[in-house]
Short mmCIF file of C-alpha atoms in Angstrom, two decimals:
data_model
loop_
_atom_site.label_atom_id
_atom_site.label_comp_id
_atom_site.label_asym_id
_atom_site.label_seq_id
_atom_site.Cartn_x
_atom_site.Cartn_y
_atom_site.Cartn_z
CA MET U 1 85.19 100.21 75.11
CA THR U 2 88.29 102.22 73.98
CA ALA U 3 91.56 101.62 76.16
CA GLU U 4 94.59 103.24 76.28
CA PRO U 5 97.33 100.71 77.16
CA MET U 6 99.71 101.41 80.37
CA ARG U 7 102.74 99.83 81.03
CA GLU U 8 103.23 96.58 82.96
CA ASP U 9 105.55 96.64 86.15
CA PRO U 10 107.56 93.50 87.12
CA ALA U 11 105.68 92.39 90.43
CA PRO U 12 105.27 95.61 92.44
CA LEU U 13 102.74 94.31 94.80
CA GLY U 14 104.96 90.90 95.68
CA PRO U 15 103.23 87.30 96.10
CA GLY U 16 99.40 87.09 96.93
CA ALA U 17 95.85 86.56 95.76
CA ALA U 18 94.99 87.27 92.11
CA VAL U 19 92.72 90.10 92.05
CA LEU U 20 91.06 92.96 89.80
CA ALA U 21 91.49 96.47 90.48
CA PHE U 22 89.66 99.52 89.42
CA ASP U 23 90.62 103.17 90.34
CA VAL U 24 87.87 105.42 89.14
CA GLY U 25 88.38 109.12 88.27
CA GLY U 26 86.25 112.17 87.34
CA THR U 27 87.75 111.58 83.69
CA ASP U 28 89.53 108.25 83.37
CA THR U 29 89.36 104.98 85.17
CA LYS U 30 92.48 103.10 85.60
CA SER U 31 92.51 99.12 85.56
CA GLY U 32 94.45 96.34 85.95
CA LEU U 33 94.38 92.41 86.63
CA VAL U 34 97.23 91.49 89.41
CA ASP U 35 98.53 87.98 89.21
CA ALA U 36 99.90 85.70 92.24
CA SER U 37 103.45 87.00 91.64
CA GLY U 38 102.21 90.50 92.01
CA ARG U 39 102.46 91.75 88.37
CA VAL U 40 99.85 94.03 87.10
CA LEU U 41 98.72 92.76 83.84
CA GLY U 42 96.97 94.67 81.24
CA LEU U 43 97.23 97.84 83.17
CA ARG U 44 95.23 100.37 81.07
CA ARG U 45 93.21 103.85 81.28
CA THR U 46 90.04 104.03 79.88
CA PRO U 47 87.03 107.09 80.05
CA THR U 48 84.93 106.93 83.24
CA PRO U 49 81.42 106.65 81.87
CA LEU U 50 79.13 109.30 82.83
CA ASP U 51 75.37 108.90 82.89
CA ALA U 52 73.24 111.48 84.61
CA HIS U 53 70.29 109.10 85.27
CA ASP U 54 72.19 106.16 86.64
CA PRO U 55 75.55 107.33 87.38
CA ALA U 56 76.95 104.63 89.75
CA GLY U 57 74.99 101.67 87.74
CA ALA U 58 76.82 102.90 84.36
CA ILE U 59 80.31 102.65 86.27
CA ALA U 60 79.76 99.48 87.65
CA ARG U 61 78.77 98.00 84.31
CA SER U 62 81.95 99.15 82.83
CA PHE U 63 83.75 96.99 85.57
CA ALA U 64 82.19 94.20 83.98
CA GLU U 65 83.38 95.02 80.46
CA LEU U 66 86.95 95.90 81.62
CA ALA U 67 86.94 92.68 83.78
CA ASP U 68 86.15 90.46 80.59
CA ALA U 69 88.74 92.37 78.71
CA LEU U 70 91.35 91.78 81.46
CA ARG U 71 90.69 88.13 81.73
CA ALA U 72 90.64 87.42 78.20
CA ASP U 73 94.22 88.78 77.85
CA ALA U 74 95.37 86.81 80.50
CA PRO U 75 93.56 83.63 80.80
CA GLY U 76 95.61 81.82 83.15
CA VAL U 77 94.95 84.24 85.93
CA VAL U 78 91.69 83.70 88.18
CA PRO U 79 91.04 86.67 90.22
CA VAL U 80 89.13 85.92 93.64
CA ALA U 81 88.34 89.36 94.63
CA VAL U 82 88.15 93.11 93.31
CA GLY U 83 89.10 96.28 94.57
CA VAL U 84 87.34 99.37 93.57
CA SER U 85 88.40 102.86 94.71
CA VAL U 86 86.43 106.17 93.71
CA PRO U 87 86.72 110.01 94.69
CA GLY U 88 84.37 112.27 96.77
CA LEU U 89 82.97 111.26 100.28
CA VAL U 90 83.21 107.44 100.89
CA ASP U 91 81.79 105.24 103.58
CA GLU U 92 84.09 102.36 103.29
CA VAL U 93 82.51 99.91 105.82
CA ALA U 94 78.95 100.21 104.08
CA GLY U 95 80.28 100.52 100.97
CA ILE U 96 78.46 103.58 100.04
CA GLY U 97 79.52 106.35 97.74
CA ILE U 98 78.16 109.27 100.04
CA PHE U 99 78.71 112.18 97.48
CA SER U 100 80.53 112.85 94.30
CA SER U 101 80.17 116.26 92.35
CA ASN U 102 82.14 115.04 89.31
CA LEU U 103 80.70 111.66 89.02
CA GLY U 104 76.99 112.90 90.03
CA TRP U 105 76.03 110.36 92.75
CA ARG U 106 74.69 110.58 96.03
CA ASP U 107 74.45 107.54 98.60
CA ALA U 108 75.13 105.12 95.96
CA PRO U 109 75.40 101.38 96.95
CA ILE U 110 78.65 101.13 94.63
CA ARG U 111 80.07 97.99 96.40
CA ASP U 112 76.77 96.02 96.02
CA LEU U 113 76.53 97.21 92.25
CA ALA U 114 80.29 96.19 91.59
CA GLU U 115 79.72 92.82 93.37
CA GLY U 116 76.52 92.19 91.34
CA ALA U 117 78.23 93.19 88.12
CA LEU U 118 81.46 91.18 88.79
CA GLY U 119 79.98 88.21 90.95
CA LEU U 120 83.04 88.49 93.14
CA PRO U 121 83.87 90.13 96.67
CA VAL U 122 84.73 93.66 96.52
CA ALA U 123 86.99 95.87 98.72
CA PHE U 124 85.94 99.45 98.40
CA GLY U 125 87.42 102.59 99.16
CA HIS U 126 88.42 105.91 98.68
CA ASP U 127 91.00 107.13 96.04
CA VAL U 128 93.66 108.97 97.91
CA ARG U 129 93.23 106.88 100.76
CA ALA U 130 94.02 103.84 98.56
CA ALA U 131 97.12 106.00 97.55
CA GLY U 132 98.12 106.73 100.79
CA ASP U 133 98.03 102.94 101.72
CA ALA U 134 100.09 101.92 98.93
CA GLU U 135 102.68 104.62 99.50
CA HIS U 136 102.90 103.32 103.21
CA ARG U 137 103.25 99.82 102.24
CA LEU U 138 105.23 100.26 98.89
CA GLY U 139 106.58 103.52 98.53
CA ALA U 140 107.58 106.68 100.25
CA ALA U 141 105.97 106.48 103.38
CA ARG U 142 107.36 103.02 104.46
CA GLY U 143 108.91 103.11 107.68
CA TYR U 144 106.38 105.72 109.08
CA ASP U 145 103.19 104.64 110.80
CA ASP U 146 101.95 108.02 111.52
CA ALA U 147 102.00 109.98 108.14
CA VAL U 148 99.72 112.26 105.91
CA VAL U 149 99.88 111.39 102.00
CA LEU U 150 98.72 114.76 100.24
CA ALA U 151 97.71 114.62 96.82
CA ILE U 152 98.15 118.43 95.11
CA GLY U 153 96.96 118.90 91.81
CA THR U 154 93.89 120.43 90.52
CA GLY U 155 92.47 119.99 93.83
CA ILE U 156 94.12 119.17 97.28
CA ALA U 157 93.03 115.79 99.00
CA SER U 158 94.86 113.87 101.89
CA SER U 159 95.05 110.30 103.31
CA ILE U 160 95.81 109.93 107.10
CA LEU U 161 97.74 107.19 108.15
CA ILE U 162 97.75 106.48 112.42
CA GLY U 163 99.37 103.58 113.69
CA GLY U 164 99.85 102.51 110.16
CA ARG U 165 96.28 102.57 109.23
CA PRO U 166 94.45 104.54 107.15
CA TYR U 167 92.05 106.87 109.01
CA ALA U 168 88.54 107.55 107.44
CA GLY U 169 86.47 109.47 109.93
CA GLY U 170 83.22 107.64 108.45
CA GLY U 171 84.28 109.06 105.05
CA TYR U 172 84.80 112.70 105.97
CA ALA U 173 88.43 112.64 107.12
CA GLY U 174 91.20 113.82 104.69
CA GLU U 175 89.56 116.72 103.22
CA PHE U 176 92.95 118.77 103.57
CA GLY U 177 92.11 120.94 100.60
CA HIS U 178 89.00 122.19 102.30
CA SER U 179 90.58 123.13 105.44
CA LEU U 180 90.36 126.94 106.09
CA ALA U 181 93.22 129.07 104.81
CA ASP U 182 91.73 132.44 104.58
CA PRO U 183 88.30 133.65 106.11
CA ALA U 184 88.12 136.39 103.76
CA GLY U 185 89.41 134.75 100.65
CA GLU U 186 87.61 133.19 97.43
CA ARG U 187 84.36 130.91 97.41
CA CYS U 188 85.72 127.39 96.78
CA ALA U 189 83.69 125.08 94.65
CA CYS U 190 82.46 123.20 97.63
CA GLY U 191 80.55 126.40 98.72
CA ALA U 192 82.69 127.37 101.55
CA ILE U 193 85.00 130.68 101.89
CA GLY U 194 88.66 130.60 101.70
CA CYS U 195 89.64 126.60 101.51
CA LEU U 196 93.22 125.73 101.03
CA GLU U 197 92.89 124.60 97.67
CA THR U 198 91.57 128.11 96.46
CA ILE U 199 95.27 128.90 97.27
CA ALA U 200 97.60 126.40 96.95
CA SER U 201 96.47 123.83 94.65
CA ALA U 202 98.17 123.54 91.28
CA GLY U 203 94.79 124.43 89.75
CA ALA U 204 94.28 127.68 92.12
CA ILE U 205 98.01 128.84 91.12
CA ALA U 206 97.33 128.91 87.49
CA ARG U 207 93.95 130.35 87.79
CA ARG U 208 94.82 133.01 90.33
CA TYR U 209 97.92 134.00 87.84
CA ALA U 210 95.50 134.19 84.97
CA THR U 211 93.10 136.43 86.85
CA ALA U 212 95.89 138.85 87.84
CA THR U 213 97.76 139.14 84.78
CA GLY U 214 94.80 138.52 82.01
CA ARG U 215 97.17 135.88 80.43
CA PRO U 216 96.20 132.16 80.78
CA VAL U 217 98.83 129.69 81.51
CA ALA U 218 98.90 125.87 81.09
CA GLY U 219 99.45 125.20 84.65
CA ALA U 220 101.33 125.77 87.88
CA ARG U 221 104.49 125.05 86.04
CA ALA U 222 104.31 127.86 83.97
CA VAL U 223 103.55 130.39 86.90
CA LEU U 224 106.68 128.86 88.76
CA ALA U 225 108.93 129.24 85.62
CA ALA U 226 107.52 132.98 85.21
CA ALA U 227 108.34 133.39 89.11
CA SER U 228 112.00 132.08 88.50
CA ALA U 229 112.45 134.58 85.65
CA GLY U 230 111.73 137.63 87.68
CA ASP U 231 107.70 138.00 87.26
CA ALA U 232 107.02 139.74 90.54
CA THR U 233 103.16 138.56 90.04
CA ALA U 234 104.15 135.12 89.51
CA ARG U 235 106.51 135.06 92.46
CA GLY U 236 103.74 136.37 94.93
CA ILE U 237 101.24 133.80 93.84
CA TRP U 238 103.39 131.03 94.43
CA ASP U 239 104.99 132.36 97.87
CA ASP U 240 101.12 132.69 98.98
CA ALA U 241 100.60 129.07 97.93
CA ILE U 242 103.84 127.81 100.05
CA GLU U 243 102.72 130.06 102.96
CA ALA U 244 99.07 128.50 102.93
CA LEU U 245 100.49 124.94 102.87
CA ALA U 246 102.80 125.76 105.52
CA GLN U 247 100.38 127.23 107.87
CA ALA U 248 97.82 124.38 107.08
CA LEU U 249 100.73 121.80 107.82
CA ALA U 250 101.70 123.39 110.84
CA ARG U 251 98.26 123.01 112.32
CA LEU U 252 98.08 119.34 111.00
CA VAL U 253 101.29 118.77 112.78
CA ALA U 254 100.35 120.60 116.00
CA ASN U 255 97.05 118.22 116.11
CA LEU U 256 98.49 114.96 114.48
CA ALA U 257 102.38 114.88 115.09
CA PRO U 258 102.86 112.89 111.82
CA GLU U 259 106.36 111.29 111.42
CA ALA U 260 106.15 112.07 107.70
CA VAL U 261 104.18 114.20 105.31
CA VAL U 262 104.46 112.73 101.56
CA ILE U 263 103.58 114.98 98.57
CA GLY U 264 102.48 113.84 95.40
CA GLY U 265 100.31 115.05 92.61
CA GLY U 266 101.12 117.54 89.94
CA LEU U 267 102.85 120.02 92.16
CA SER U 268 105.14 117.70 93.65
CA GLN U 269 106.95 117.74 90.38
CA ALA U 270 108.13 121.26 91.37
CA GLY U 271 110.85 119.42 93.23
CA PRO U 272 112.96 121.63 95.58
CA ALA U 273 111.27 124.83 94.49
CA LEU U 274 108.43 123.42 96.69
CA PHE U 275 110.03 121.21 99.20
CA ASP U 276 112.84 123.65 100.13
CA PRO U 277 110.74 126.80 100.94
CA LEU U 278 108.20 124.87 102.37
CA GLY U 279 110.27 123.15 104.74
CA ASP U 280 111.87 126.53 105.47
CA ARG U 281 108.37 127.95 106.50
CA LEU U 282 107.47 124.93 108.48
CA ASP U 283 110.58 125.29 110.64
CA ALA U 284 109.73 128.73 111.47
CA LEU U 285 106.16 128.29 112.24
CA LEU U 286 106.90 125.23 114.42
CA SER U 287 108.23 125.31 118.25
CA PHE U 288 108.40 122.12 120.40
CA HIS U 289 106.42 120.36 117.69
CA ARG U 290 107.61 117.02 115.99
CA ARG U 291 108.73 118.21 112.57
CA PRO U 292 107.80 115.80 109.99
CA VAL U 293 109.93 114.77 107.20
CA LEU U 294 108.72 116.15 103.89
CA VAL U 295 109.32 113.63 101.19
CA ARG U 296 108.07 113.15 97.38
CA ALA U 297 105.44 110.59 96.72
CA SER U 298 107.27 107.77 94.82
CA LEU U 299 104.45 105.95 93.15
CA GLY U 300 103.13 108.38 90.76
CA ASP U 301 99.86 107.80 89.05
CA ASP U 302 99.71 104.42 89.93
CA ALA U 303 99.30 104.76 93.53
CA GLY U 304 95.90 104.66 93.59
CA LEU U 305 95.40 101.52 91.50
CA LEU U 306 98.09 99.80 93.42
CA GLY U 307 96.42 100.64 97.05
CA THR U 308 93.21 99.29 95.49
CA ALA U 309 94.82 96.10 94.77
CA LEU U 310 96.24 95.66 97.99
CA ALA U 311 92.71 96.12 99.66
CA ALA U 312 91.53 93.36 97.33
CA ARG U 313 94.30 91.14 98.45
CA ASP U 314 93.44 91.78 101.99
CA LEU U 315 89.84 90.79 101.38
CA ALA U 316 91.08 87.85 99.98
CA ALA U 317 93.31 86.90 102.85
CA SER U 318 90.62 87.57 105.37
CA HIS U 319 88.49 84.87 103.78
CA GLY U 320 91.09 82.63 102.76
CA SER U 321 89.70 79.39 102.06
CA GLU U 322 86.04 80.33 101.44
CA TYR U 323 87.42 81.84 98.32
CA ASP U 324 89.75 79.08 97.43
CA ALA U 325 86.75 76.92 97.75
CA ARG U 326 84.61 78.74 94.87
CA VAL U 327 87.39 79.73 92.39
CA PRO U 328 88.89 77.61 89.81
CA ARG U 329 92.47 76.81 90.26
CA ASN U 330 93.09 76.42 86.39
CA PRO U 331 91.37 77.67 83.43
CA GLY U 332 88.38 75.46 82.33
CA GLU U 333 88.28 73.81 85.94
CA GLU U 334 84.72 73.41 87.54
CA THR U 335 83.99 75.69 90.37
CA ALA U 336 84.02 73.62 93.54
CA SER U 337 80.32 73.14 95.09
#
């Protein structure tokens, strides 16, 4: 399996159990082995295997290959649990991938498949909720127990934290990008009309500009550059995205009253060009409501993997000595009976 090595960070997670983590995406899977000090070893990105006949099984089998490679590179590190996060609709309690259009499964028993492939207990979850948990425990949402973490890129997804805990809603919560933004708008890939991500995602901004001008662009950054250079069409599309985001956030604030909204993903790289007008428009829409702080996510592309590793450590900690009894303390040591 071809891997693209990634950087190794100095103990971002702190002391705890050694675990494996796999953050599955529609194109790539990030994986790493976390040692007892919290260093992420062998952090890498590999193509996510796609198999129309057995999509979940193919991915579970890839975990075994990746785990063998990670362990071979760090023979002194013995993981006691595994974290797996995937996109789409996820039932974290049952360990089921309810639906993923990109990866092609419905009601897939991913946790059981992963445990069978790896021979270790698996903490299973949603990729964006994992990233949100990491931002809360390690990153930009620290100090805010009621928060929403948005990932705005090709689409828009969110993680909702209430009382410091991710809220899943049976796997259906957090589909911020599929909240209604324009009842007379475009049909979304999900099948609904006028979803927020048809207007305000980075992918939509680039697509809408190309449709309006006949000039394809590389991404939302190019549209922002054109707007800054005086392109009225680009300015209108960018302003439409800001307005749609602000209105969606105003509704969310009225219902959930988050202390903070943390924004990550490709669109967050716009910096003040996003955060300043978004904050101004949000101020204009709110009255008595608790105004959340708007902050940029700090963990970048690694947030999902770090959150997945945290979930694996939580699982190991919840079982404690049960794992200690069956995991060798040193390479080559016999497993206790």
